[in-house]
XYZ file of C-alpha atoms in Angstrom:
111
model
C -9.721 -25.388 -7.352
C -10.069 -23.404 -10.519
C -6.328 -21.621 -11.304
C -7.953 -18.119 -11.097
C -9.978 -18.277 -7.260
C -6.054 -19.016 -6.534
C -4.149 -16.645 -8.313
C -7.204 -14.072 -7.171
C -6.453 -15.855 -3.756
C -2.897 -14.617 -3.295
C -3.337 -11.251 -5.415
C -5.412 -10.371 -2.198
C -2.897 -12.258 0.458
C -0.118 -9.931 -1.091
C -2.784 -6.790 -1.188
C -3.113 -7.039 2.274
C -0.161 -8.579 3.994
C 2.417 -5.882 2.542
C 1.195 -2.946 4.470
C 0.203 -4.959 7.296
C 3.459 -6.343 7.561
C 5.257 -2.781 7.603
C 2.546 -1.417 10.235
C 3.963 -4.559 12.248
C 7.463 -4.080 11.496
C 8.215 -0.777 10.166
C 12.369 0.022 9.486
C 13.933 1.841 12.394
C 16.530 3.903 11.102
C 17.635 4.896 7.891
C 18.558 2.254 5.619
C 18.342 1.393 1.668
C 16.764 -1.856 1.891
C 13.393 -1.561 4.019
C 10.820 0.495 4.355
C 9.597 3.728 3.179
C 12.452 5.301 0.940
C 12.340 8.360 -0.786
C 14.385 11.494 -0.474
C 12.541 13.433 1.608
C 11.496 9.923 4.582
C 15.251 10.030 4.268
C 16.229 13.691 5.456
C 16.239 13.033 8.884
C 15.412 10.314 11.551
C 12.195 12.074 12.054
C 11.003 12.523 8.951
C 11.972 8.491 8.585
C 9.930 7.586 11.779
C 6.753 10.072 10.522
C 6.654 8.230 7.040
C 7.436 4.529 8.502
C 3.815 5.220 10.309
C 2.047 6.999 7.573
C 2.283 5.368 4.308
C 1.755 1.926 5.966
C -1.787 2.868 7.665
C -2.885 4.922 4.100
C -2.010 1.928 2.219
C -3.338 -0.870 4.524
C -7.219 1.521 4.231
C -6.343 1.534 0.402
C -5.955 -2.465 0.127
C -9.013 -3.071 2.203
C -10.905 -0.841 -0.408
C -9.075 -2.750 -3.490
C -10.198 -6.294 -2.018
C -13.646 -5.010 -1.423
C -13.684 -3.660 -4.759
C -12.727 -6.986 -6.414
C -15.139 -8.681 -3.969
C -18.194 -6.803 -5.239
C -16.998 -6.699 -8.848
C -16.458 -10.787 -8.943
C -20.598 -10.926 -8.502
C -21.243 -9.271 -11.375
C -18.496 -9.123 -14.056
C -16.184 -12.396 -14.624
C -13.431 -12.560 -12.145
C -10.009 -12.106 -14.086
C -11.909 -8.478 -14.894
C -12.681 -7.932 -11.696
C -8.732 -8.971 -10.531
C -7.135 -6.573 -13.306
C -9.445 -4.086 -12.538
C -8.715 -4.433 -8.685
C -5.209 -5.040 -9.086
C -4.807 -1.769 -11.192
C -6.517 0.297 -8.384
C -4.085 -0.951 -5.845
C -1.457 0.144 -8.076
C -2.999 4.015 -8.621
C -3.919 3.832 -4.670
C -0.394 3.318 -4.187
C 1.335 6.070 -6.213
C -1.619 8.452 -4.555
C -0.541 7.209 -1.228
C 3.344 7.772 -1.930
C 1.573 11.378 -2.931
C -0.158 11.967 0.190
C 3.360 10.996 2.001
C 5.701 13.094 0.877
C 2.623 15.259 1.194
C 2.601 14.963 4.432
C 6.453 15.156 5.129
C 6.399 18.367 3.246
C 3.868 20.045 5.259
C 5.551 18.963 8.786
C 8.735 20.198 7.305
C 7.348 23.418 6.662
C 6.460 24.039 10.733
């Protein structure tokens, strides 16, 4: 198997299995080693809980998008362009999910 269907291979198992895996086992309480971490997930157990559900589910619709992307774009362009280009999406999708977040935690705060 050509190196690049298995690098492209486990760019997508990685893609995919991160927010899966915290949807499946999101952190409980408050640490500094797992889960979703920032200041404000961190203010109270509530705000913890809220973002342990949140960012996983926005992320897990944003990977699905990325792999779809780099499925479609592997047809037509060669596919280590189609991998950097999907791989760099996933990485903007993720800083705009961390966005719509603490987003989020700021509006519930607000109430």
């Amino acid at each position: 198997m050509h190196p690049l269907i298995i690098i492209s291979l486990s760019v997508v198992g990685v893609i995919l299995i991160i927010p899966i895996y915290f949807l499946y086992k999101p952190a409980k309480k408050i640490n500094n080693l797992y889960g979703y971490r920032t200041p404000r997930s961190m203010i109270n157990q509530k705000n913890w809980d809220i973002a342990q559900e949140y960012f996983p589910k926005k992320l897990f619709w944003f990977s699905l998008f990325s792999v779809a992307v780099l499925l479609i774009l592997s047809i037509f362009i060669s596919l280590s362009a189609a991998l950097l280009i999907a791989m760099g999406l996933w990485l903007i999708s993720s800083f705009v999910t961390i966005l719509l977040t603490e987003m989020h935690l700021k509006r519930l705060n607000k109430k």
